[in-house]
Short mmCIF file of C-alpha atoms in Angstrom, two decimals:
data_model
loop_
_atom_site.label_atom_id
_atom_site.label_comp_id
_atom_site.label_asym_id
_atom_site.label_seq_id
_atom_site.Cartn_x
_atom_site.Cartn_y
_atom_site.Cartn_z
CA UNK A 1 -39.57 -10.80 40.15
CA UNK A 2 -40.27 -9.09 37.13
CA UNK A 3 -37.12 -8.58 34.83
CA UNK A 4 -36.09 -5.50 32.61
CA UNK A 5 -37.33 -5.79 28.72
CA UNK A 6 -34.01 -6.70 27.20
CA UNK A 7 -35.14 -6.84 23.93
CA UNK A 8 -36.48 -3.60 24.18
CA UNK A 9 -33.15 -2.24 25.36
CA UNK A 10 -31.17 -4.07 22.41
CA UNK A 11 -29.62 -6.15 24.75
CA UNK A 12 -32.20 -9.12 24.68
CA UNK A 13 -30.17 -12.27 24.26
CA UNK A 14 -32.22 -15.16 22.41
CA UNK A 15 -31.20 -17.90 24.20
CA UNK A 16 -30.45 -16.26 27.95
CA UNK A 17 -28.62 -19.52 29.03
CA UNK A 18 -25.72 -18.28 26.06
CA UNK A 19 -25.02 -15.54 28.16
CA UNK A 20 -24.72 -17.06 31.31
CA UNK A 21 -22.61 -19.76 29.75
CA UNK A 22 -19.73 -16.93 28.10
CA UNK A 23 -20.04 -15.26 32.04
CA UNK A 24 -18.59 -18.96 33.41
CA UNK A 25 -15.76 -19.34 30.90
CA UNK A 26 -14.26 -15.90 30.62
CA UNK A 27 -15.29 -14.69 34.32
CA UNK A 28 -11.67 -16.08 35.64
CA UNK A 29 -10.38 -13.16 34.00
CA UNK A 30 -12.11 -10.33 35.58
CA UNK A 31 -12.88 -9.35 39.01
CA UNK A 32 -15.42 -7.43 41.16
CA UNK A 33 -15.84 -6.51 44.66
CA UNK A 34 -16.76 -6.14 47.20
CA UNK A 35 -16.83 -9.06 49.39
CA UNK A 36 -20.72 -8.98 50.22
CA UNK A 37 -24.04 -11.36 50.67
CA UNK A 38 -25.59 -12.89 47.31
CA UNK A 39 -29.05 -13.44 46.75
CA UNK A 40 -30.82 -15.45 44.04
CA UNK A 41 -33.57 -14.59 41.50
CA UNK A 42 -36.28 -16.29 43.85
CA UNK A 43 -35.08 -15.07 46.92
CA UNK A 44 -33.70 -11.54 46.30
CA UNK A 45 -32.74 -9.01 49.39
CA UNK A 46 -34.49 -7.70 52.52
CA UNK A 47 -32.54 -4.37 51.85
CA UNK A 48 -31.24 -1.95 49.33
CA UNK A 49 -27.97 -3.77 47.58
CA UNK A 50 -27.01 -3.55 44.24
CA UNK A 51 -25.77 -5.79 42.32
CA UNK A 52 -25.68 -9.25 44.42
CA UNK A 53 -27.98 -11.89 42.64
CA UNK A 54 -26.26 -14.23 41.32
CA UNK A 55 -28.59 -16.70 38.93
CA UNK A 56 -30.09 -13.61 36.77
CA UNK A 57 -31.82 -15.17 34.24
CA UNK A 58 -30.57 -13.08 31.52
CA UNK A 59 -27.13 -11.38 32.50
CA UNK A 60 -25.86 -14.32 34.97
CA UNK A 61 -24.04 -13.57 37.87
CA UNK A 62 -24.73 -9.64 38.52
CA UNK A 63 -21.49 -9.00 40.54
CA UNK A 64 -19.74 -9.25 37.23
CA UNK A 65 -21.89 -5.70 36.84
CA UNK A 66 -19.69 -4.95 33.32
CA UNK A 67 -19.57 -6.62 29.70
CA UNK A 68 -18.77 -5.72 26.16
CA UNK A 69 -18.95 -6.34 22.60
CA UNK A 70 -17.44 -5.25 19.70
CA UNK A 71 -20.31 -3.01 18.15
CA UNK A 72 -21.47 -4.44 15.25
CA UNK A 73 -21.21 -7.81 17.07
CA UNK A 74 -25.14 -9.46 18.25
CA UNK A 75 -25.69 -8.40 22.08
CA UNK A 76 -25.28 -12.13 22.58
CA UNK A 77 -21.33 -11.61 22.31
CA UNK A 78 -21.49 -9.69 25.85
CA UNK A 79 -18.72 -10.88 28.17
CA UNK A 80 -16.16 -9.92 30.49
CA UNK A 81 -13.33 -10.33 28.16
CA UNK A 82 -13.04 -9.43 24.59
CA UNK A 83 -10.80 -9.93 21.97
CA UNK A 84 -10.50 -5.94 19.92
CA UNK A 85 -8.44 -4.70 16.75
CA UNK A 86 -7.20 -1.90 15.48
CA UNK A 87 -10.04 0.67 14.50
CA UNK A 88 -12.80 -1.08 16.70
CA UNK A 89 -15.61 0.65 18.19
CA UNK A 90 -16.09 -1.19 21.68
CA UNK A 91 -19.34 -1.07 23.09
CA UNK A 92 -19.47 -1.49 27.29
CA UNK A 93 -22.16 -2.01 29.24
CA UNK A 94 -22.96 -1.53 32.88
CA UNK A 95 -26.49 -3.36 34.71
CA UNK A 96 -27.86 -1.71 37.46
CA UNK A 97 -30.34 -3.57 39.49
CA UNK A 98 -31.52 -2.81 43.35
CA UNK A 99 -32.06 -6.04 44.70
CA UNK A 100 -34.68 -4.94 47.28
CA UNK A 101 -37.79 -7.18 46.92
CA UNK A 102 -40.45 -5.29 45.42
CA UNK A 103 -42.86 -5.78 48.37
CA UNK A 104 -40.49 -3.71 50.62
CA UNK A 105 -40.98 -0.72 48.44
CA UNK A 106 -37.51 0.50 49.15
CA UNK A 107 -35.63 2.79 46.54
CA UNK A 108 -31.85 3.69 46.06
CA UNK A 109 -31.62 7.34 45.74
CA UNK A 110 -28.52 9.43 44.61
CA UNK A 111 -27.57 6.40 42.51
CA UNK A 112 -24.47 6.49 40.05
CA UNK A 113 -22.38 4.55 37.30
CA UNK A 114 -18.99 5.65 36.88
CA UNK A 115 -16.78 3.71 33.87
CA UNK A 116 -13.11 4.07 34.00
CA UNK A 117 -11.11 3.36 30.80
CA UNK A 118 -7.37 2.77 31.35
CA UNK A 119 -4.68 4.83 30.60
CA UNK A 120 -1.60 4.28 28.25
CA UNK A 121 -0.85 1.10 26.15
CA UNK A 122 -1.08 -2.71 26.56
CA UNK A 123 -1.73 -6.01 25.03
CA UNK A 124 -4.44 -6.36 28.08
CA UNK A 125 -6.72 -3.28 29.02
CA UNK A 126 -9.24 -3.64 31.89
CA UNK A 127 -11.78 -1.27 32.18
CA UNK A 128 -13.80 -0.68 35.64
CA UNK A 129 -17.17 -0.16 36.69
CA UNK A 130 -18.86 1.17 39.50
CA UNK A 131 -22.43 1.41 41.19
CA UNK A 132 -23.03 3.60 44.12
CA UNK A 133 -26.32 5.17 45.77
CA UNK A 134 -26.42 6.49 49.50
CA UNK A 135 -28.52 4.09 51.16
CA UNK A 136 -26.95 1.12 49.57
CA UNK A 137 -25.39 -1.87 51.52
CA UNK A 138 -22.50 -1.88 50.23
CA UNK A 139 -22.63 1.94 49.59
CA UNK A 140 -19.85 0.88 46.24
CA UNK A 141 -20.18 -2.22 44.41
CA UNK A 142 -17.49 -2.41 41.10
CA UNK A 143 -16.26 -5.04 38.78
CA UNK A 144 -13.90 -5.52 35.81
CA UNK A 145 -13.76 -6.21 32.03
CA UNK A 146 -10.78 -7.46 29.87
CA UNK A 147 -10.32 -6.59 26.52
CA UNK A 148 -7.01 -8.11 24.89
CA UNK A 149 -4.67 -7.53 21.56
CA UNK A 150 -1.63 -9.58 20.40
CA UNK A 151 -0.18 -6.49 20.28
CA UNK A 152 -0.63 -2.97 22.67
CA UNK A 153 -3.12 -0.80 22.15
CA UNK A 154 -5.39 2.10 23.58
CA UNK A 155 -8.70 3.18 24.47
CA UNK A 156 -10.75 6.32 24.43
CA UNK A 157 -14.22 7.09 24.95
CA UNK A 158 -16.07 8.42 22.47
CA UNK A 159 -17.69 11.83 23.91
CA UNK A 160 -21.99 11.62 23.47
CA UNK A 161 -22.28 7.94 24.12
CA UNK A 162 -22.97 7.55 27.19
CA UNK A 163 -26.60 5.91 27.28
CA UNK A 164 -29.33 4.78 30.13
CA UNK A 165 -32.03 1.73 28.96
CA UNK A 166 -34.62 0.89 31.69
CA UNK A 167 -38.59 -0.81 31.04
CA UNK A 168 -38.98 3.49 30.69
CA UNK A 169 -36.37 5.16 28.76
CA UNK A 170 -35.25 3.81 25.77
CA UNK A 171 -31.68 5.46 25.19
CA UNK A 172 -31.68 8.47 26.41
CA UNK A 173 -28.32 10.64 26.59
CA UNK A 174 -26.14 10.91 29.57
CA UNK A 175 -23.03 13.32 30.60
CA UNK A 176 -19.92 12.45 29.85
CA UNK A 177 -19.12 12.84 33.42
CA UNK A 178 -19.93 8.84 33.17
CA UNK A 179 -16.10 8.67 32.27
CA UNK A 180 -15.05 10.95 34.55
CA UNK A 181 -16.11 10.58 38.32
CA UNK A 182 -20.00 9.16 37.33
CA UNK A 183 -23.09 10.57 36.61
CA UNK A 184 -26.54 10.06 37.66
CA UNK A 185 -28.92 7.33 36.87
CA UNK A 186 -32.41 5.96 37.33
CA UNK A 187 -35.65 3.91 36.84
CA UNK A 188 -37.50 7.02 34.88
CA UNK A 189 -34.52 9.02 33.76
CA UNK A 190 -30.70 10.56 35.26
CA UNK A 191 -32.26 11.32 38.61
CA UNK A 192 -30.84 8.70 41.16
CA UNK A 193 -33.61 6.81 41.63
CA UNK A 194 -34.05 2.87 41.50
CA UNK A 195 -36.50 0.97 43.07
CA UNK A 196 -36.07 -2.25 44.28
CA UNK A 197 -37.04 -5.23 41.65
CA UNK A 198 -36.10 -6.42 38.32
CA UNK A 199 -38.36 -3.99 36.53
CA UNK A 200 -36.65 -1.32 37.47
CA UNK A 201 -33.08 -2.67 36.39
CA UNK A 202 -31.66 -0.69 33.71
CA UNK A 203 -28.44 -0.43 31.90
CA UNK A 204 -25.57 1.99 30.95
CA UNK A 205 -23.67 2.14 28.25
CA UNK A 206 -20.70 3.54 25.99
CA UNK A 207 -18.44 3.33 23.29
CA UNK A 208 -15.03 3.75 22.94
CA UNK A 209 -12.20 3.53 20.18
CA UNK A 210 -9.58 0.70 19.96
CA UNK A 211 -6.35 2.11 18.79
CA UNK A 212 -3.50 -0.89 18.51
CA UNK A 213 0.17 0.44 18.24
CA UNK A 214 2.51 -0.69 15.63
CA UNK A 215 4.77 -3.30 16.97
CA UNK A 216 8.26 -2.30 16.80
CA UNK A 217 10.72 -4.82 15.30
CA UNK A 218 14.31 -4.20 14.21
CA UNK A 219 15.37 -5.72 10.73
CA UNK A 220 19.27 -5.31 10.74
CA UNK A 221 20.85 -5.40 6.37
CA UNK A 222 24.75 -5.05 5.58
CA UNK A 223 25.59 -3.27 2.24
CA UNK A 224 28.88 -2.78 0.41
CA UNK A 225 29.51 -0.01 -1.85
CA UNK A 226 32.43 1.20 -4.26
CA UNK A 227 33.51 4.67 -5.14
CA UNK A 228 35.68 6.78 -7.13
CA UNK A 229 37.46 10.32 -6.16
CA UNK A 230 39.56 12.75 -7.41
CA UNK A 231 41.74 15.72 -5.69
CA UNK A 232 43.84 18.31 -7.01
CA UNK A 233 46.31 20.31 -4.73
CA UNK A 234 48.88 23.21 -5.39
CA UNK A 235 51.92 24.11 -3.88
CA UNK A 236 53.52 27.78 -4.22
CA UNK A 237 56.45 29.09 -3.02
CA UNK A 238 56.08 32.16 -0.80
CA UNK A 239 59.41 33.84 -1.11
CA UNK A 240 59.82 32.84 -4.85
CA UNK A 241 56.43 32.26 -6.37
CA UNK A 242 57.25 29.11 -7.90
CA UNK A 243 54.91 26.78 -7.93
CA UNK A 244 53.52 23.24 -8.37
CA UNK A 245 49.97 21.20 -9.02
CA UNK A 246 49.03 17.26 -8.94
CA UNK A 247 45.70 15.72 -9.50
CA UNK A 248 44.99 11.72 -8.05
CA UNK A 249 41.70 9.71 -7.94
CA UNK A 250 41.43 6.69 -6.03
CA UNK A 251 38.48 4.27 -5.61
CA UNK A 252 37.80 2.57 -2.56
CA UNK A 253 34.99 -0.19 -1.48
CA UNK A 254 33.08 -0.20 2.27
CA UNK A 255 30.80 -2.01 4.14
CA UNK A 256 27.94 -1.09 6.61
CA UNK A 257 25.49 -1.93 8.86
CA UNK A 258 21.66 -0.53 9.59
CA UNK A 259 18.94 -1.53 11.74
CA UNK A 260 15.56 -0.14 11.10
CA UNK A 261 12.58 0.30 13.57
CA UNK A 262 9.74 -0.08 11.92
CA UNK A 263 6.41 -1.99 11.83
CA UNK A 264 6.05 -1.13 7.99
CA UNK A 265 6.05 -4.47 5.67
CA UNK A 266 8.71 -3.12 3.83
CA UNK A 267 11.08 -2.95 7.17
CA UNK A 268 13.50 -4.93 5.49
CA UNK A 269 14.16 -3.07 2.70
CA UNK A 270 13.90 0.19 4.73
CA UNK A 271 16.80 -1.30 6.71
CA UNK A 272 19.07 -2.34 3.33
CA UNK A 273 18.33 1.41 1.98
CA UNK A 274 19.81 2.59 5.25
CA UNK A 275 22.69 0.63 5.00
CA UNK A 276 23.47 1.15 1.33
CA UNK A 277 23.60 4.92 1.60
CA UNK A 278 26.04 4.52 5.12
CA UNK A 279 27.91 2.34 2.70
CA UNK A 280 27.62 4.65 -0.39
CA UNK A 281 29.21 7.12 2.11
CA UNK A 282 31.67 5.88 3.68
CA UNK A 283 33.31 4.25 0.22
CA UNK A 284 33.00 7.94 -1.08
CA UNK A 285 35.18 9.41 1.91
CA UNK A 286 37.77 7.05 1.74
CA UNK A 287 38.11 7.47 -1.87
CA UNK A 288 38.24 11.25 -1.54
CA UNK A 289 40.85 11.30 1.11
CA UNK A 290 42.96 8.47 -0.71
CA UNK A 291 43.06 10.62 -3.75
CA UNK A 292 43.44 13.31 -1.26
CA UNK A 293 46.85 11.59 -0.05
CA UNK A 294 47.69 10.81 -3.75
CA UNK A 295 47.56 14.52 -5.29
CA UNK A 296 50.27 15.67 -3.13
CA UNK A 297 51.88 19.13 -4.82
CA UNK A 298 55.06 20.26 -3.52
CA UNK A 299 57.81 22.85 -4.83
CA UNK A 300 61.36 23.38 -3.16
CA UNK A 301 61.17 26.95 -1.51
CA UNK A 302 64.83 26.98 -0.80
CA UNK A 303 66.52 30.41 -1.91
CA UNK A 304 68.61 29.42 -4.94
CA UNK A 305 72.43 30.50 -4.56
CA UNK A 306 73.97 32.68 -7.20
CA UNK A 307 77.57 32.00 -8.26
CA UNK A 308 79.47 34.88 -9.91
CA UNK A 309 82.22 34.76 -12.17
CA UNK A 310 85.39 37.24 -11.81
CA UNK A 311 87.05 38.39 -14.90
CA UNK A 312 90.19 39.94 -14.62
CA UNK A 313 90.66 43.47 -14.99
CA UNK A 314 92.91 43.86 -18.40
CA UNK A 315 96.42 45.51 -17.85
CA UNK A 316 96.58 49.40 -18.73
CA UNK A 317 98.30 50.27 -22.52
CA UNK A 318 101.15 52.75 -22.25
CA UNK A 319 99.98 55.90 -23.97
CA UNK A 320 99.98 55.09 -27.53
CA UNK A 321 100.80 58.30 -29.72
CA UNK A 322 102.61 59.15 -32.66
CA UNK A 323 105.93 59.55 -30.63
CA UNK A 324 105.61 56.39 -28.21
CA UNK A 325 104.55 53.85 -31.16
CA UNK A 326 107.93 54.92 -33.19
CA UNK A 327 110.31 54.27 -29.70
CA UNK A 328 108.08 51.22 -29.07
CA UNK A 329 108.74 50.06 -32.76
CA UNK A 330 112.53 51.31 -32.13
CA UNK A 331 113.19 49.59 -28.63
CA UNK A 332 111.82 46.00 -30.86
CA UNK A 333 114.33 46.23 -33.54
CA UNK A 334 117.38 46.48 -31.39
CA UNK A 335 116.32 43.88 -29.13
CA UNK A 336 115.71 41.69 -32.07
CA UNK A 337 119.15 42.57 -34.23
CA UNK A 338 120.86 42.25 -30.84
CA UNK A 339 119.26 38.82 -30.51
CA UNK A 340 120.29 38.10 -34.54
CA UNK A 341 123.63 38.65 -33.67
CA UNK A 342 124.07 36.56 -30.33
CA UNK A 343 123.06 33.74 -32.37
CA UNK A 344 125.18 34.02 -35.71
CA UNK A 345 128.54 34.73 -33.46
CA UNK A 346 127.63 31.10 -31.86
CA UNK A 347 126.87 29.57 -35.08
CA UNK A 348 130.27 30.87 -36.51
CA UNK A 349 132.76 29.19 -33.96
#
C-alpha cells in the first residue's frame, strides 16, 4: 500500500516509530468511535471504511483520526493530548484515509471533515473530529483530542486556516464551514472524492487561539486608621432671637477588612489599599459625629418674666397761696405756744 508523502505535507515525522510511540502513552486520554472492524497496513479492507487500520506506519492507530501541536512545535510533537498556554496558536490535524484496497478501485464520494472546538472555559478542552462520505461503512467515524492548562482557558478558530494536504494538493484553502457543520474534501481537491489506498490519504488542518483565564484568588488585608474632626453648631431662640454657638473636634481610630479578587501580582497590596481607605473612612465618620455630639449649642428660649415696681402715688398739697401759707404758718404757732405752755405749768409745780 502506498502511503501519503508526509514530508511533502509538513507532517513527515523522521523517525515514524516516535509517533506511534506518543499515540500509546497519551491515547488513554482521548476517545473515538465507532465500535467497527480494524484492518492492518498489509491487509487493509474489502470495502469503503475510513479510518480503521490500525498499525499505520506513520500516524499509528488511525481511529485516533485527530492530533495536535503547538505551532511552532516539529510535526513530531503530534498527539492526542497537549499541554497549551496562554497566547498559543494550536495547530489540529485530521487524517483521512479510505481503507479500500487499491485493487478494488472503490472511491468514497461526498466525503467530509468536520472539527468541533468546545465551548466556554476549562482546565481540559477536547476538541472532536469527524469523517463522513455516503458510501462509507460506518457512514461517521470521529475521535477526540485533549488539550490541558493548570488553569481554564478557551479556544477559537482562527477564520482562513482551514487546510487540505494529499500526494496532489499541497495546502490548499478550505471553508470555514470545517468548524461549523464540515466541508468537503478529497484526493485532487474539496470535491468529496477519496479513493481507496494510502496514496490517496490526505490531511486537514487548522489553527486556533489558546486564551487561559486569570485565576481568581482572594487576598483578604486588615488596616487601622486614625482621624480628626471638627463641628460647629448654633442654637437661636425663635421667640427671642437669642442665641448660642460651640465648636468640638474629636479623633477617633478604626479598623477594617478587604478581600480583593484578583489574579494581578500585586493582589495583596490591592487588597491592603482597599482596606486602608474602608479604614480611612470609617475613622473619619466617627470622628465627625463625635465632634458632632461634642459641639452641642443650646440657648434657654423660655420667655423671661418682668417684675414691676409700684411707687406710691404722693399725697395732694393743700392749695398753697399767699392767704393759706400765712393760716398754715398761724395754725403752727399756736399749736406750738400751746404746747410751750403745757409743759412750763408741769415744770412749775
Amino acid at each position: 500500500m502506498r502511503k501519503l508523502s508526509f514530508k511533502r505535507l509538513g507532517l513527515y515525522a523522521a523517525i515514524p516509530a516516535v509517533i506511534v510511540g506518543v499515540a500509546a502513552i497519551v491515547s488513554a486520554a482521548a476517545t473515538f468511535g465507532p465500535s467497527r472492524p480494524t484492518f492492518t497496513w498489509a491487509d487493509p479492507a474489502n470495502y469503503i471504511t475510513f479510518n480503521s487500520i490500525t498499525d499505520n506506519p506513520t500516524w499509528g492507530d488511525e481511529r485516533q483520526l485527530l492530533k495536535t501541536r503547538d505551532l511552532n512545535s516539529s510535526t513530531s510533537a503530534y498527539s492526542t493530548s497537549t499541554q497549551v498556554t496562554d497566547g498559543e496558536d494550536v495547530v489540529l490535524a485530521v487524517y483521512f484515509h479510505n481503507n479500500a484496497a487499491t485493487f478494488l478501485g472503490l472511491s468514497a464520494t461526498n466525503t467530509q471533515v468536520k472539527i468541533v472546538l468546545p465551548s466556554g472555559s476549562a482546565s481540559t478542552q477536547t476538541a472532536t473530529a469527524y469523517i463522513s462520505a455516503d458510501n462509507a461503512n460506518p457512514a461517521q467515524v470521529w475521535a477526540t483530542a485533549e488539550l490541558t492548562n493548570a488553569q481554564p482557558f478557551s479556544l477559537t478558530y482562527e477564520p482562513g486556516t482551514a487546510k487540505l494536504y494529499t500526494n496532489y494538493v499541497n495546502g490548499i484553502a478550505l471553508s470555514d464551514n470545517v468548524v461549523n457543520g464540515g466541508t468537503l474534501v478529497g484526493s485532487n481537491g474539496p470535491d468529496g472524492k477519496v479513493p481507496g489506498c494510502a496514496q490517496f490519504s490526505g490531511y486537514v488542518t487548522i489553527r486556533a487561539k489558546v486564551h487561559v483565564q486569570p485565576v481568581q484568588q482572594t487576598f483578604s488585608a486588615t488596616a487601622t486608621a486614625s482621624a480628626t474632626a471638627s463641628a460647629s453648631a448654633k442654637a437661636t431662640c425663635p421667640n427671642t432671637g437669642a442665641s448660642a454657638s460651640a465648636t468640638a473636634s474629636a479623633s477617633a481610630s478604626a479598623t477594617a477588612t478587604a478581600t480583593s479578587n484578583v489574579s494581578q501580582a500585586d493582589a495583596q497590596s490591592k487588597a491592603q489599599n482597599q482596606a486602608q481607605q474602608q479604614a480611612n473612612a470609617n475613622a473619619q465618620a466617627k470622628a465627625k459625629a463625635d465632634a458632632q455630639a461634642k459641639a452641642n449649642a443650646s440657648v434657654n428660649c423660655s420667655t423671661p418674666v418682668t417684675t414691676t415696681t409700684s411707687t406710691p402715688k404722693p399725697t395732694a398739697l393743700p392749695n398753697t397761696g399767699a392767704g393759706d401759707v400765712v393760716g398754715l404758718f398761724s395754725g403752727i404757732s399756736t399749736v406750738g405756744a400751746a404746747g410751750h405752755y403745757i409743759v412750763n405749768r408741769r415744770n412749775r409745780r
